């Protein structure tokens, strides 16, 4: 996350349209400095994205016959929704199921166009239930439609995932720097994290298409991409982003600390082949073997990536792996960039204290001033100290002692 913060910060001068999926609240300060919009996106969020979104005037003009590329994206999304997680293993949706879902999605758009709206996932569930009760539909197909509709109960109405999957979009594209914070979703809920990352990524891809028409550069930073890559449909979507990025003037950044998990996914090599630059920080254990095989590292490169150095607050070494060249680089953040991007716990806590004290309104200028004040106080050895949460009785006693003094 620290490394990704650096190019994002440097590229702000180019006025790109920046979109970030943040799993660890690592981009909050950068977002404040850019005057961006920071959105908590989880199972209780008030911010929603509808995977079925499509310009309503075009839906009417096409009489519900949406273009195949958009339908393909929805099918991939439903591949994540309907995927079965069994014994920590993800089973992909059958091809026949996909064919029936595709037709049901098209029918759902046709049904909703007369109501002057785009569909929600609950509308697709109703379409499937109608097909399941339709006596003209072969019994095998009826059974599949009923099964799919039953699964969708978890994701529609008052289902446990419905807040992520079955709500009208509320996110407004009125800011060119937007961060989606998914840290409120438990790492153990693979399905919820995967759905959140897919939905947000799909929204970002749509924004990139719009920005291309305006001849504007887009950037998409995806923290912990492996949450999506673990699903066959999610992996296909990541590949889709990688293949279309250059055409869309989109700079995607896929990041993960779970190298073994990410590189161990069957088919991930196709994504690696479609990414121009790979940046590896220090690897240990099995991660080295995964990287060695997929990136075809030679013995010299393996030795280098195993012995990369870092001096906190000064520099971090990385192996840059490109098609025609590879090499070790030292990443030197300037002092301001370091204090903006540091994710080291004690430093992040001190930064939050300065931001809360000197920039409570979250204004970009006051935010920059607060960080500058922190740097100055460090030089003068007068840094504010975060107050740790303590037992109320202990805190009261200390307060009384201070008052008496």
PDB file of C-alpha atoms in Angstrom, residues 259-386:
ATOM      1  CA  UNK A 259       1.486 -13.820  -3.169  1.00  0.00           C
ATOM      2  CA  UNK A 260       1.042 -17.537  -2.615  1.00  0.00           C
ATOM      3  CA  UNK A 261      -2.748 -17.265  -2.778  1.00  0.00           C
ATOM      4  CA  UNK A 262      -2.718 -15.016  -5.853  1.00  0.00           C
ATOM      5  CA  UNK A 263      -0.030 -16.838  -7.835  1.00  0.00           C
ATOM      6  CA  UNK A 264      -1.531 -20.168  -6.837  1.00  0.00           C
ATOM      7  CA  UNK A 265      -4.816 -19.461  -8.621  1.00  0.00           C
ATOM      8  CA  UNK A 266      -5.202 -21.503 -11.795  1.00  0.00           C
ATOM      9  CA  UNK A 267      -5.186 -19.182 -14.808  1.00  0.00           C
ATOM     10  CA  UNK A 268      -3.517 -16.191 -13.119  1.00  0.00           C
ATOM     11  CA  UNK A 269      -0.610 -16.433 -15.578  1.00  0.00           C
ATOM     12  CA  UNK A 270      -2.870 -14.918 -18.247  1.00  0.00           C
ATOM     13  CA  UNK A 271      -3.222 -11.768 -16.128  1.00  0.00           C
ATOM     14  CA  UNK A 272       0.526 -11.609 -15.518  1.00  0.00           C
ATOM     15  CA  UNK A 273       1.169 -11.808 -19.268  1.00  0.00           C
ATOM     16  CA  UNK A 274      -1.135  -8.840 -19.797  1.00  0.00           C
ATOM     17  CA  UNK A 275       0.496  -6.614 -17.160  1.00  0.00           C
ATOM     18  CA  UNK A 276       3.467  -4.619 -18.389  1.00  0.00           C
ATOM     19  CA  UNK A 277       5.177  -4.128 -15.023  1.00  0.00           C
ATOM     20  CA  UNK A 278       5.438  -6.331 -11.956  1.00  0.00           C
ATOM     21  CA  UNK A 279       6.883  -4.873  -8.736  1.00  0.00           C
ATOM     22  CA  UNK A 280       8.018  -7.422  -6.165  1.00  0.00           C
ATOM     23  CA  UNK A 281       8.968  -6.483  -2.616  1.00  0.00           C
ATOM     24  CA  UNK A 282      10.881  -8.914  -0.423  1.00  0.00           C
ATOM     25  CA  UNK A 283       9.574 -12.470  -0.708  1.00  0.00           C
ATOM     26  CA  UNK A 284      10.086 -15.386   1.678  1.00  0.00           C
ATOM     27  CA  UNK A 285       9.265 -19.074   1.808  1.00  0.00           C
ATOM     28  CA  UNK A 286       6.801 -20.529  -0.684  1.00  0.00           C
ATOM     29  CA  UNK A 287       6.132 -17.078  -2.186  1.00  0.00           C
ATOM     30  CA  UNK A 288       9.575 -17.252  -3.809  1.00  0.00           C
ATOM     31  CA  UNK A 289       8.748 -20.541  -5.534  1.00  0.00           C
ATOM     32  CA  UNK A 290       5.437 -19.180  -6.831  1.00  0.00           C
ATOM     33  CA  UNK A 291       7.114 -16.064  -8.228  1.00  0.00           C
ATOM     34  CA  UNK A 292      10.005 -18.053  -9.672  1.00  0.00           C
ATOM     35  CA  UNK A 293       7.688 -20.280 -11.677  1.00  0.00           C
ATOM     36  CA  UNK A 294       5.126 -17.778 -12.934  1.00  0.00           C
ATOM     37  CA  UNK A 295       7.549 -14.919 -13.631  1.00  0.00           C
ATOM     38  CA  UNK A 296      10.327 -17.250 -14.815  1.00  0.00           C
ATOM     39  CA  UNK A 297      12.891 -15.705 -12.503  1.00  0.00           C
ATOM     40  CA  UNK A 298      16.477 -16.867 -13.009  1.00  0.00           C
ATOM     41  CA  UNK A 299      18.674 -17.903 -10.033  1.00  0.00           C
ATOM     42  CA  UNK A 300      20.249 -14.437  -9.863  1.00  0.00           C
ATOM     43  CA  UNK A 301      16.815 -12.748  -9.677  1.00  0.00           C
ATOM     44  CA  UNK A 302      15.604 -15.249  -7.064  1.00  0.00           C
ATOM     45  CA  UNK A 303      18.610 -14.410  -4.891  1.00  0.00           C
ATOM     46  CA  UNK A 304      17.983 -10.679  -5.313  1.00  0.00           C
ATOM     47  CA  UNK A 305      14.288 -10.810  -4.478  1.00  0.00           C
ATOM     48  CA  UNK A 306      15.094 -12.881  -1.373  1.00  0.00           C
ATOM     49  CA  UNK A 307      17.523 -10.266  -0.095  1.00  0.00           C
ATOM     50  CA  UNK A 308      15.776  -6.986  -0.757  1.00  0.00           C
ATOM     51  CA  UNK A 309      16.414  -4.357   1.892  1.00  0.00           C
ATOM     52  CA  UNK A 310      14.315  -1.709   3.577  1.00  0.00           C
ATOM     53  CA  UNK A 311      15.266   1.124   5.900  1.00  0.00           C
ATOM     54  CA  UNK A 312      12.103   2.509   7.475  1.00  0.00           C
ATOM     55  CA  UNK A 313      11.590   6.141   6.625  1.00  0.00           C
ATOM     56  CA  UNK A 314      14.437   6.141   4.075  1.00  0.00           C
ATOM     57  CA  UNK A 315      13.988   3.665   1.221  1.00  0.00           C
ATOM     58  CA  UNK A 316      12.646   0.270   0.190  1.00  0.00           C
ATOM     59  CA  UNK A 317      14.105  -2.016  -2.462  1.00  0.00           C
ATOM     60  CA  UNK A 318      11.985  -3.744  -5.083  1.00  0.00           C
ATOM     61  CA  UNK A 319      12.461  -5.943  -8.110  1.00  0.00           C
ATOM     62  CA  UNK A 320      10.957  -4.367 -11.218  1.00  0.00           C
ATOM     63  CA  UNK A 321      10.030  -7.086 -13.707  1.00  0.00           C
ATOM     64  CA  UNK A 322       9.094  -6.001 -17.238  1.00  0.00           C
ATOM     65  CA  UNK A 323       8.921  -7.846 -20.547  1.00  0.00           C
ATOM     66  CA  UNK A 324      12.269  -6.676 -21.879  1.00  0.00           C
ATOM     67  CA  UNK A 325      14.134  -5.767 -18.705  1.00  0.00           C
ATOM     68  CA  UNK A 326      14.366  -6.434 -14.983  1.00  0.00           C
ATOM     69  CA  UNK A 327      16.308  -4.833 -12.166  1.00  0.00           C
ATOM     70  CA  UNK A 328      16.492  -3.775  -8.537  1.00  0.00           C
ATOM     71  CA  UNK A 329      15.343  -0.255  -7.689  1.00  0.00           C
ATOM     72  CA  UNK A 330      15.440   1.774  -4.491  1.00  0.00           C
ATOM     73  CA  UNK A 331      12.164   3.538  -3.783  1.00  0.00           C
ATOM     74  CA  UNK A 332      12.962   6.834  -2.048  1.00  0.00           C
ATOM     75  CA  UNK A 333       9.892   8.803  -0.944  1.00  0.00           C
ATOM     76  CA  UNK A 334      10.445  12.456  -0.197  1.00  0.00           C
ATOM     77  CA  UNK A 335       9.770  13.455   3.400  1.00  0.00           C
ATOM     78  CA  UNK A 336       6.278  14.769   2.739  1.00  0.00           C
ATOM     79  CA  UNK A 337       5.300  11.732   0.657  1.00  0.00           C
ATOM     80  CA  UNK A 338       6.533   9.408   3.391  1.00  0.00           C
ATOM     81  CA  UNK A 339       4.423  11.046   6.085  1.00  0.00           C
ATOM     82  CA  UNK A 340       1.369  11.014   3.820  1.00  0.00           C
ATOM     83  CA  UNK A 341       1.687   7.348   2.906  1.00  0.00           C
ATOM     84  CA  UNK A 342       3.208   5.579   5.910  1.00  0.00           C
ATOM     85  CA  UNK A 343       1.188   2.581   7.077  1.00  0.00           C
ATOM     86  CA  UNK A 344       3.410   1.805  10.065  1.00  0.00           C
ATOM     87  CA  UNK A 345       1.064   1.562  13.052  1.00  0.00           C
ATOM     88  CA  UNK A 346       2.614   4.045  15.532  1.00  0.00           C
ATOM     89  CA  UNK A 347       3.292   6.584  12.768  1.00  0.00           C
ATOM     90  CA  UNK A 348      -0.219   6.258  11.362  1.00  0.00           C
ATOM     91  CA  UNK A 349      -1.633   6.848  14.859  1.00  0.00           C
ATOM     92  CA  UNK A 350       0.477   9.987  15.269  1.00  0.00           C
ATOM     93  CA  UNK A 351      -0.576  11.240  11.845  1.00  0.00           C
ATOM     94  CA  UNK A 352      -4.244  10.735  12.753  1.00  0.00           C
ATOM     95  CA  UNK A 353      -3.673  12.729  15.940  1.00  0.00           C
ATOM     96  CA  UNK A 354      -2.217  15.653  13.975  1.00  0.00           C
ATOM     97  CA  UNK A 355      -5.013  15.501  11.412  1.00  0.00           C
ATOM     98  CA  UNK A 356      -7.694  15.449  14.114  1.00  0.00           C
ATOM     99  CA  UNK A 357      -5.991  18.281  15.997  1.00  0.00           C
ATOM    100  CA  UNK A 358      -5.032  20.636  13.167  1.00  0.00           C
ATOM    101  CA  UNK A 359      -7.324  19.606  10.287  1.00  0.00           C
ATOM    102  CA  UNK A 360     -10.647  18.446  11.781  1.00  0.00           C
ATOM    103  CA  UNK A 361     -12.579  19.819   8.798  1.00  0.00           C
ATOM    104  CA  UNK A 362     -10.613  17.470   6.449  1.00  0.00           C
ATOM    105  CA  UNK A 363      -9.856  20.381   4.108  1.00  0.00           C
ATOM    106  CA  UNK A 364      -6.901  19.592   1.752  1.00  0.00           C
ATOM    107  CA  UNK A 365      -4.964  22.742   2.690  1.00  0.00           C
ATOM    108  CA  UNK A 366      -5.349  22.241   6.452  1.00  0.00           C
ATOM    109  CA  UNK A 367      -4.549  18.532   5.993  1.00  0.00           C
ATOM    110  CA  UNK A 368      -1.284  19.433   4.283  1.00  0.00           C
ATOM    111  CA  UNK A 369      -0.570  21.952   7.057  1.00  0.00           C
ATOM    112  CA  UNK A 370      -1.159  19.328   9.743  1.00  0.00           C
ATOM    113  CA  UNK A 371       1.313  16.925   8.154  1.00  0.00           C
ATOM    114  CA  UNK A 372       3.853  19.726   7.716  1.00  0.00           C
ATOM    115  CA  UNK A 373       3.385  20.551  11.421  1.00  0.00           C
ATOM    116  CA  UNK A 374       4.082  16.902  12.302  1.00  0.00           C
ATOM    117  CA  UNK A 375       7.309  16.932  10.269  1.00  0.00           C
ATOM    118  CA  UNK A 376       8.408  20.176  11.923  1.00  0.00           C
ATOM    119  CA  UNK A 377       7.621  18.844  15.398  1.00  0.00           C
ATOM    120  CA  UNK A 378       9.671  15.712  14.682  1.00  0.00           C
ATOM    121  CA  UNK A 379      12.668  17.875  13.867  1.00  0.00           C
ATOM    122  CA  UNK A 380      12.178  19.778  17.129  1.00  0.00           C
ATOM    123  CA  UNK A 381      11.454  16.663  19.211  1.00  0.00           C
ATOM    124  CA  UNK A 382       8.045  18.063  20.205  1.00  0.00           C
ATOM    125  CA  UNK A 383       5.775  15.505  18.555  1.00  0.00           C
ATOM    126  CA  UNK A 384       2.296  15.097  20.001  1.00  0.00           C
ATOM    127  CA  UNK A 385       1.798  11.746  21.681  1.00  0.00           C
ATOM    128  CA  UNK A 386      -1.345   9.673  20.916  1.00  0.00           C
TER     129      UNK A 386
END
